[in-house]
Coordinates of C-alpha atoms in Angstrom, one line a residue:
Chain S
X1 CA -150.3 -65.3 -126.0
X2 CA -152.4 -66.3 -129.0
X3 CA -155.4 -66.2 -126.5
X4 CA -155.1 -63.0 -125.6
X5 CA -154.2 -61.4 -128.7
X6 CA -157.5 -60.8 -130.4
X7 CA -159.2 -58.8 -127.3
X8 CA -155.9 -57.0 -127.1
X9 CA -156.2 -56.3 -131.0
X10 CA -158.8 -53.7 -130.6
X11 CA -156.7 -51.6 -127.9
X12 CA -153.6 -52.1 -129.5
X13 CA -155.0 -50.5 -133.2
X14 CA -156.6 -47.3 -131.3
X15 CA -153.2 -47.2 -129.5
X16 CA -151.7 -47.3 -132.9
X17 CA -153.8 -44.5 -134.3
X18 CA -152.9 -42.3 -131.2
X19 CA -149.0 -42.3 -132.1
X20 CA -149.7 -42.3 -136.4
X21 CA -152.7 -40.6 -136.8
X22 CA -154.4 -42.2 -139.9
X23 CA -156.1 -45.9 -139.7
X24 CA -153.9 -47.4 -142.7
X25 CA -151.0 -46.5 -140.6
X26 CA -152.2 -48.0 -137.4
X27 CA -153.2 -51.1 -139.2
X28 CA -150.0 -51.5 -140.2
X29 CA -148.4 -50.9 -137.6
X30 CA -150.8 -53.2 -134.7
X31 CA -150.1 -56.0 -137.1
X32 CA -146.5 -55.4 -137.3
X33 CA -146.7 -55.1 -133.3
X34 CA -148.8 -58.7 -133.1
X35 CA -146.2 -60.6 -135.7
X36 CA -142.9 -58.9 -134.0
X37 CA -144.9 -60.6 -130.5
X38 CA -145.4 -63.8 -132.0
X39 CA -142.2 -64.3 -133.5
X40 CA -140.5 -63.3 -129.7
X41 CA -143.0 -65.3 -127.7
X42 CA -140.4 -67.3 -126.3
X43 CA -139.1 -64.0 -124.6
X44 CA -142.8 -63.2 -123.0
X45 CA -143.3 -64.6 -119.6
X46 CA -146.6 -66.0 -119.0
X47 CA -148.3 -64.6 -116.2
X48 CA -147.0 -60.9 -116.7
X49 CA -149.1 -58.4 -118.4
X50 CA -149.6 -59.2 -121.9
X51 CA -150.9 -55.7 -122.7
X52 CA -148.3 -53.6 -121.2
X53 CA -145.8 -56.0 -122.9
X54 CA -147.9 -55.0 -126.5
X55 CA -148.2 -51.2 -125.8
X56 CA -144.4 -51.1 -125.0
X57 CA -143.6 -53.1 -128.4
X58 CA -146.1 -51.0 -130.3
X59 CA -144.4 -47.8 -129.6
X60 CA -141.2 -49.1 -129.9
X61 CA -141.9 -50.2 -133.4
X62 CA -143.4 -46.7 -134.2
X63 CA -140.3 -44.9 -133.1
X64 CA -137.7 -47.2 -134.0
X65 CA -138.9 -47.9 -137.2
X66 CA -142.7 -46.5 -139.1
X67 CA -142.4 -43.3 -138.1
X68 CA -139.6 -41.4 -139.5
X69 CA -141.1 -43.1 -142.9
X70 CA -144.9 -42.0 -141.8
X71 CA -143.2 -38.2 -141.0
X72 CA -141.4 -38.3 -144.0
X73 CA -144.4 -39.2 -146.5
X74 CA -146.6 -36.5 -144.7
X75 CA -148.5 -38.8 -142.8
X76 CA -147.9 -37.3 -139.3
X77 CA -151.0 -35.3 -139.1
X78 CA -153.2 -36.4 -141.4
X79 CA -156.5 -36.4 -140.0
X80 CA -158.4 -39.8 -139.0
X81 CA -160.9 -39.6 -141.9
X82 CA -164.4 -41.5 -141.1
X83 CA -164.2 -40.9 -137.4
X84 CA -164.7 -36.7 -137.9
X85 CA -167.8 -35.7 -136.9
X86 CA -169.9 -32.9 -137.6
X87 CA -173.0 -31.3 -136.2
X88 CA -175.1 -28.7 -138.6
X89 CA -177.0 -27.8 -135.2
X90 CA -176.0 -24.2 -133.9
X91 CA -177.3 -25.8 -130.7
X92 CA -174.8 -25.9 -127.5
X93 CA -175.4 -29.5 -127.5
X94 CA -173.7 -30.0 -130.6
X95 CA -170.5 -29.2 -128.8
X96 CA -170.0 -32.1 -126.9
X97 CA -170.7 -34.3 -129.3
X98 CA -168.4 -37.1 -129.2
X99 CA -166.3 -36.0 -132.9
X100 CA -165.1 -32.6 -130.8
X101 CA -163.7 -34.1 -128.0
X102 CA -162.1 -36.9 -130.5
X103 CA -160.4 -33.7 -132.1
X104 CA -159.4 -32.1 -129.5
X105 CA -157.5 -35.5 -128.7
X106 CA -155.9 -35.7 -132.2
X107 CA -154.9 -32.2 -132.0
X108 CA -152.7 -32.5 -129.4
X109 CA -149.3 -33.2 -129.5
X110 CA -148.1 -37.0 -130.0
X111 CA -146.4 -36.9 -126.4
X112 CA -149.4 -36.1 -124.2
X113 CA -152.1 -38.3 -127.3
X114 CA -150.6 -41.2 -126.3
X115 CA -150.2 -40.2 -122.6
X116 CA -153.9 -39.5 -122.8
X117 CA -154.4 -43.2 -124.2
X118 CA -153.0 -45.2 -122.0
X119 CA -154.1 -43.0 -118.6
X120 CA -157.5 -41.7 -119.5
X121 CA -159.0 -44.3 -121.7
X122 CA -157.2 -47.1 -121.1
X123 CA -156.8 -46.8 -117.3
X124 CA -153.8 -47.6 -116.4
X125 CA -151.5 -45.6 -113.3
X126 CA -149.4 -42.9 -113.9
X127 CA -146.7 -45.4 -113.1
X128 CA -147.5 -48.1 -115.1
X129 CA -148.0 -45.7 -117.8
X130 CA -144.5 -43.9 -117.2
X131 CA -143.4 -47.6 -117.2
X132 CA -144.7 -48.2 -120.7
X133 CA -143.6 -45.0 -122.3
X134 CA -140.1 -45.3 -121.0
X135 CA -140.7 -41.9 -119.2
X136 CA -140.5 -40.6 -115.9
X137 CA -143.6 -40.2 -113.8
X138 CA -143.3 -36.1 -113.5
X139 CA -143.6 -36.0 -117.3
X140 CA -146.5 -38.0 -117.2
X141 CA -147.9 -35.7 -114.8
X142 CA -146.8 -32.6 -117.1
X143 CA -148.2 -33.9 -120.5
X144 CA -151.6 -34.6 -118.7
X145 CA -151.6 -31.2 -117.3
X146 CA -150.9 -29.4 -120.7
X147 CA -153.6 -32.1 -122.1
X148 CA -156.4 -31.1 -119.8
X149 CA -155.2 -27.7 -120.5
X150 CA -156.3 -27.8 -124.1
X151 CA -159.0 -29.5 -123.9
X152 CA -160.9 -27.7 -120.8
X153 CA -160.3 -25.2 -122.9
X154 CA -161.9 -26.2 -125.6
X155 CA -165.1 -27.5 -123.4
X156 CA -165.6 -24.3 -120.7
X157 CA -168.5 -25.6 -118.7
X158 CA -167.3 -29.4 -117.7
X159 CA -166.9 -30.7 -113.9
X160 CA -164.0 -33.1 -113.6
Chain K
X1 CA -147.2 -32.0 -94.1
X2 CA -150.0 -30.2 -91.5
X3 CA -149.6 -26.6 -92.9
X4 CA -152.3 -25.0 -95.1
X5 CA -150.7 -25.3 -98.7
X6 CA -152.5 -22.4 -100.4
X7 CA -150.1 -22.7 -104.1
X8 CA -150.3 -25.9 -106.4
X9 CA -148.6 -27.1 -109.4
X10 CA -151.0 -28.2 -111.9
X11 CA -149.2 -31.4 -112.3
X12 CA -150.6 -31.7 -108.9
X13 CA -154.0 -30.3 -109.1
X14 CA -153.9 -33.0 -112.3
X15 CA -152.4 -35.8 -109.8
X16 CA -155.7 -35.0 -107.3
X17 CA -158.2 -35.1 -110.6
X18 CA -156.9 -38.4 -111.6
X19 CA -156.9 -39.9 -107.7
X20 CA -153.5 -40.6 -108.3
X21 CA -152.5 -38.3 -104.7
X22 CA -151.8 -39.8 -101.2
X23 CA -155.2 -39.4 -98.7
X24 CA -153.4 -36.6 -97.4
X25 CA -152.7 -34.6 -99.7
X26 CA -156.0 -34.9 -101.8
X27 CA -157.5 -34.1 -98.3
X28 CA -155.3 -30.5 -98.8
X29 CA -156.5 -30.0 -102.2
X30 CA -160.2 -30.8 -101.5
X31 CA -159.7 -28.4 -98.1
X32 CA -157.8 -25.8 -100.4
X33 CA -160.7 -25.8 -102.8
X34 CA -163.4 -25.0 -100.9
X35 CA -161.8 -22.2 -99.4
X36 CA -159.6 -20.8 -102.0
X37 CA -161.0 -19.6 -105.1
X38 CA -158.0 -19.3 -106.9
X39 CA -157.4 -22.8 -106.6
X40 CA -160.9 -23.6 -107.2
X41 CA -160.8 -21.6 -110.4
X42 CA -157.3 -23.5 -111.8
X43 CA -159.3 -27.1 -111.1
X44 CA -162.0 -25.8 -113.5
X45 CA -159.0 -25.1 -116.0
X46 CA -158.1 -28.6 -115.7
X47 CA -161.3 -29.9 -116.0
X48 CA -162.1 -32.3 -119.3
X49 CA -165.4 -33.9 -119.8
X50 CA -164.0 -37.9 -119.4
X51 CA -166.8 -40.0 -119.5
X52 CA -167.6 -38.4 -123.0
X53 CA -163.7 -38.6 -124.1
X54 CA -163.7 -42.1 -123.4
X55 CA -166.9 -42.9 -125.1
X56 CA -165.1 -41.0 -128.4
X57 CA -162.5 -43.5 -127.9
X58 CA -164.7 -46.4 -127.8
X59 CA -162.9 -49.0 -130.2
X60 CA -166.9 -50.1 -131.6
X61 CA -167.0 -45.8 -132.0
X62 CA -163.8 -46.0 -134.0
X63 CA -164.6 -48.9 -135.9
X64 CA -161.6 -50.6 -134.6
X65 CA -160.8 -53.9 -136.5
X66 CA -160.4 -57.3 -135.2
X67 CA -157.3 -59.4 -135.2
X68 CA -156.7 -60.2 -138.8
X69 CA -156.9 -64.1 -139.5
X70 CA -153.6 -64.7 -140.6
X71 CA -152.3 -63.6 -137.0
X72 CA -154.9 -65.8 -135.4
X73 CA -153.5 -68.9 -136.8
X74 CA -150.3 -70.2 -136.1
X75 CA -147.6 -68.4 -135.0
X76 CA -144.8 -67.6 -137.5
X77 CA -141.6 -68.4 -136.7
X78 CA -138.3 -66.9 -137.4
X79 CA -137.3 -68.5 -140.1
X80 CA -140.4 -68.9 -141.9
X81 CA -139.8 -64.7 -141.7
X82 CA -140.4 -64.6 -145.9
X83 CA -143.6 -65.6 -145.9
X84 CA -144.7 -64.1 -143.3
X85 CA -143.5 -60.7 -144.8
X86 CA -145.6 -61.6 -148.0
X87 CA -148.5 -62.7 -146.0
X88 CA -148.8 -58.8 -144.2
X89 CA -148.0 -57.2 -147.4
X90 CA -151.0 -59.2 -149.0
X91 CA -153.2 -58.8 -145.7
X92 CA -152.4 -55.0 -146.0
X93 CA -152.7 -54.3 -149.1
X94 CA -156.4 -56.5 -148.6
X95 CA -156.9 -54.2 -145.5
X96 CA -156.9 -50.9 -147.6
X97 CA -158.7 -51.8 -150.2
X98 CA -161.5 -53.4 -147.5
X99 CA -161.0 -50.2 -145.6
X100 CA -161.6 -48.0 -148.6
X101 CA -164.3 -49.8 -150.2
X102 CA -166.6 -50.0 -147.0
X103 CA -166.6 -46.9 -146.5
X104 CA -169.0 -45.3 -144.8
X105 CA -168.4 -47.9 -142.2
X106 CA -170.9 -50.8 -142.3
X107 CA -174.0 -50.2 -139.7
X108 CA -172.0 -50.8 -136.5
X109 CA -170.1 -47.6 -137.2
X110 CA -172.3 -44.8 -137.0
X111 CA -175.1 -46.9 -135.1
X112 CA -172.2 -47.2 -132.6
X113 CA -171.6 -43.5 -133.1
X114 CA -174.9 -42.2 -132.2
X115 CA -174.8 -44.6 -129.1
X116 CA -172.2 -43.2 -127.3
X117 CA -173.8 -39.9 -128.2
X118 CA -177.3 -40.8 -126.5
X119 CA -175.6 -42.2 -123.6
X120 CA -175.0 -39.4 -122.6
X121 CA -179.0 -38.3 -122.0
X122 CA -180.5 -38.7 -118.6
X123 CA -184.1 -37.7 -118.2
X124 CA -183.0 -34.2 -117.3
X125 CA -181.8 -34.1 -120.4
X126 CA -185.1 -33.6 -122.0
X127 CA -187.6 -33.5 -118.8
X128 CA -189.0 -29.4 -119.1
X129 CA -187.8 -28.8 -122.6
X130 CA -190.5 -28.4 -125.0
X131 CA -189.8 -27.3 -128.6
X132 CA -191.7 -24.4 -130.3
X133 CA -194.2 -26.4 -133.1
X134 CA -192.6 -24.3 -135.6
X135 CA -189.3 -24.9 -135.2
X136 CA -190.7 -28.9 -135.6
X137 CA -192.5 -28.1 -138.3
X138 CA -189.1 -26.4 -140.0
X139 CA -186.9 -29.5 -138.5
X140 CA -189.3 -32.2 -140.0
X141 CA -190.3 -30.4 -143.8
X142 CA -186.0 -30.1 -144.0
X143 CA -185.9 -34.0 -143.0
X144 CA -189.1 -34.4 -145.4
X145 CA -186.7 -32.4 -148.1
X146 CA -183.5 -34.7 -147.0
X147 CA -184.8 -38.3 -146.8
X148 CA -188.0 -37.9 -148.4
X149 CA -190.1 -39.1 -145.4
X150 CA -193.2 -37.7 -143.7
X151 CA -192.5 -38.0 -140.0
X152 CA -195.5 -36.1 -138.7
X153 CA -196.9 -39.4 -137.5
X154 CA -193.9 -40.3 -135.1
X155 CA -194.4 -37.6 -133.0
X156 CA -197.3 -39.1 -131.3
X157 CA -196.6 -42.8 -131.0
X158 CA -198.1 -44.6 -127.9
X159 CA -195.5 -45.1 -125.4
X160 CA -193.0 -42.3 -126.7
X161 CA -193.6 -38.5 -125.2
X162 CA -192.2 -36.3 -128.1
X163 CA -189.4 -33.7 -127.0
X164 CA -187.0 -32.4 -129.6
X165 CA -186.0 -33.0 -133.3
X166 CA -183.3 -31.7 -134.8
X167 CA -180.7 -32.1 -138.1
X168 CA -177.1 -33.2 -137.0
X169 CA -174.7 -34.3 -139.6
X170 CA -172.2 -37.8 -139.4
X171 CA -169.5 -38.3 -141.9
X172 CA -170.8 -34.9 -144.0
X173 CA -174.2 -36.6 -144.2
X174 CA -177.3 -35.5 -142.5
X175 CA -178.6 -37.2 -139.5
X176 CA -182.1 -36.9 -138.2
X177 CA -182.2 -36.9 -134.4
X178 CA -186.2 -37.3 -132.8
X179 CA -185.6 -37.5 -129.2
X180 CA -187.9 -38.7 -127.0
X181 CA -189.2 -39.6 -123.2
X182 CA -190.7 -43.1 -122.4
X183 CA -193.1 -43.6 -120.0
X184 CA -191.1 -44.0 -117.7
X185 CA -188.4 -41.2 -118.4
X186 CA -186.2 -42.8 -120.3
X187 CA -184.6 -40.8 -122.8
X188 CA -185.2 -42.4 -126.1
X189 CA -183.8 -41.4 -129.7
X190 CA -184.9 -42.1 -133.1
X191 CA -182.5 -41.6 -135.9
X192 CA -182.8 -41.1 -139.7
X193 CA -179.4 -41.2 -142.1
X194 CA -178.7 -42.1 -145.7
X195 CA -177.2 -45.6 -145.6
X196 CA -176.3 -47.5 -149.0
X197 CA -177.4 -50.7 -148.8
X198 CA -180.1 -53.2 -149.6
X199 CA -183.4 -53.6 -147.5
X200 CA -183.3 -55.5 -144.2
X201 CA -185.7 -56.0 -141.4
X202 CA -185.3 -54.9 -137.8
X203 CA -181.8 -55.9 -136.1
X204 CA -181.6 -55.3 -132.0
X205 CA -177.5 -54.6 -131.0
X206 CA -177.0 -53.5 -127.4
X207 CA -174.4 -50.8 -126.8
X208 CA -173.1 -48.7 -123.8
X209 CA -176.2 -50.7 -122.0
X210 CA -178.7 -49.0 -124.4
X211 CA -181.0 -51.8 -126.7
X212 CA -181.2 -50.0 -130.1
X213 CA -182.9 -51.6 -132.9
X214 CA -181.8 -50.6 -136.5
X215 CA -183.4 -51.2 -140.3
X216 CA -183.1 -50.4 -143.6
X217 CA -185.8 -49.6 -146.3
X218 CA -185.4 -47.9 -149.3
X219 CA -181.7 -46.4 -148.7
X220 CA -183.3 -45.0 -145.1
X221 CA -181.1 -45.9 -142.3
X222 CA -183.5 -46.1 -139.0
X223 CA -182.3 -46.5 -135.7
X224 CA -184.5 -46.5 -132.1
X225 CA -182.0 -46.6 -129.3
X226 CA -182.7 -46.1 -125.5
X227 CA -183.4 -47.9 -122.3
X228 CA -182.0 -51.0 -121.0
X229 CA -185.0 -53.2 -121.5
X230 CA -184.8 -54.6 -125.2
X231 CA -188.1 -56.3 -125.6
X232 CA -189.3 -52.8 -124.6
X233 CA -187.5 -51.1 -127.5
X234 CA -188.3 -53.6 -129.7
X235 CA -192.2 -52.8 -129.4
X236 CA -191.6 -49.5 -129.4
X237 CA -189.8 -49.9 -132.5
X238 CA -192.7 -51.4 -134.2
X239 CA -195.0 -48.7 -132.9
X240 CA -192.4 -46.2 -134.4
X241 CA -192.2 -48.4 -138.2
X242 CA -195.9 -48.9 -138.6
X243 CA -196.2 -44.9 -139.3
X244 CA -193.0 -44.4 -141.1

């Protein structure tokens, strides 16, 4: 497990910032994620998917215990500072610059952000996916819908 | 199923987008498609530009940090649960203070940042477009005005076919963007931004297959990204320094 933790890190932080939505919070809470793994790696089997393991855990620490504290301090939507992006060009092109579609992700709603994660950027099935967020597959199939809702409509001239 | 389907839920128009559908019944949707506008139309209300959502999510984009060191090392065990308590506390309360103090990110950040933004050019990108000289003139006397540079000279550098400049911003701060066609159509970019900082002589970093070479001099953030080839970039970068 130790050798597959620091290119797991990475993944594991930008899942964290999905679910809290500021970079203090997701530090805290990927490191929380690594040590809580560490101190169980007896339970992990060898062999099985370390990172579906570590996105499992992750969210389970956010729900169970970081984010009714996070909510509670007003920390559920604050922006994720350094990564906004801002074009001073009235030019189309400065609409799909990479900071709009980033917002239009953080704007969502925490159900289909970390839907979006874990299927769109990180790849994995809708099952494996449903598997990790404890969910059924038709929900993963609704959030994404409601996702690519929003966002298409942000960006009206995109092909699939 | 054999018969024509003519109404789908979006969860399943979503399913076909994502591949995640049987042969079959992507085979309906594709057929349903073509000859349905209606269903057409809902696939265009679904549609999300991905290969740019996922370089907005690159972790190098983010600035995504490594593992920290005190995770690296040996593994705590239960009962040593104290210190390792003390040890986060002290590694986060170090984190924040890192995170804070560096900020804007250190050159990876928005060098990263502009990289997934220039993957996106193709030749077509820039092949045709020409820019009225006075709208260059106005770009170049506001980045003249900004970063106290004359850039006159870098529009006609041997090997780099001049196309566009215009001011973006990163962060709040004003960005520079001169983009460019090599020889051989490759869209090339040359970037200007405030960086704080001391001096420091040309660094190559490869990102999203794209060789980019990046210095410093006199609080002038430079950056010449394009192209696979990095010897290529790096001449070109010299060409490109000689007249700043």
């Amino acid at each position: 497990m130790r050798e597959g933790l620091p290119a797991l890190y990475p993944r594991l932080w930008r899942f964290a910032l999905m679910l809290s939505g500021s970079r203090v919070a997701a530090d805290d809470l990927a490191q929380k994620a690594c040590t809580r793994a560490l101190e169980n790696a007896g339970k992990f089997e060898a062999g099985t998917h370390l990172d579906r393991w570590m996105f499992t855990l992750t969210r389970r620490i956010w729900l169970n215990e970081l984010r009714s504290e996070a909510v509670r301090r007003g920390n559920g939507l604050v922006p994720v500072e350094e990564v906004e992006l801002a074009a001073n060009s009235a030019s189309s092109e400065a609409n799909i610059f990479t900071g709009e579609v980033f917002n239009a992700i953080r704007n969502l709603p925490e159900s289909q952000r970390e839907t979006v994660l874990l299927v769109y950027v990180e790849g994995y099935a809708y099952k494996d996916a449903a598997q990790m967020l404890e969910i059924p597959i038709g929900t993963v199939m609704s959030r994404l819908a409601a996702a690519r809702k929003s966002i298409a409509q942000k960006f009206p001239d995109e092909r699939a | 199923m054999s018969e024509n389907r003519t109404s789908f839920s979006d969860e399943e128009l979503t399913a076909y987008l994502d591949g995640e559908l049987d042969k079959q019944e992507a085979a309906q949707i594709k057929a349903a498609a073509k000859s349905d506008g209606g269903v057409a139309a809902r696939l265009d209300a679904l549609a999300v530009p991905m290969k740019l959502l996922k370089l907005s999510m690159n972790p190098a984009v983010l600035d995504a940090p490594a593992l920290p060191a005190h995770l690296a090392g040996a593994a705590p065990s239960p009962s040593r649960g104290i210190w390792v308590a003390s040890a986060i506390a002290a590694s986060f309360v170090i984190g924040v203070a890192v995170t804070n103090f560096m900020r804007p990110a250190p050159n990876t950040g928005w060098i990263a940042t502009i990289a997934s933004y220039q993957a996106l050019y193709v030749t077509e990108t820039l092949d045709g477009a020409t820019q009225p000289p006075a709208e260059t003139a106005q770009v170049l006397a506001r980045a003249q005005d900004t970063f106290g540079v004359d850039l006159s000279e870098a529009l006609s550098v041997a090997g780099l076919d001049f196309k566009r400049a215009q001011m973006l911003g990163l962060n709040g701060s004003p960005l520079l963007q001169v983009a460019y066609l090599a020889e051989d159509g490759t869209p090339m970019a040359l970037c200007l931004k405030s960086v704080s900082g001391p001096d420091r002589g040309p660094k190559t970093t490869v990102m999203f297959d794209m060789a980019g070479v990046s210095w410093v001099e006199n609080g002038i953030g430079y950056l010449l990204i394009g192209g696979g080839d990095t010897a290529k970039t790096e001449a070109l970068s010299s060409g490109l320094a000689a007249v700043l």
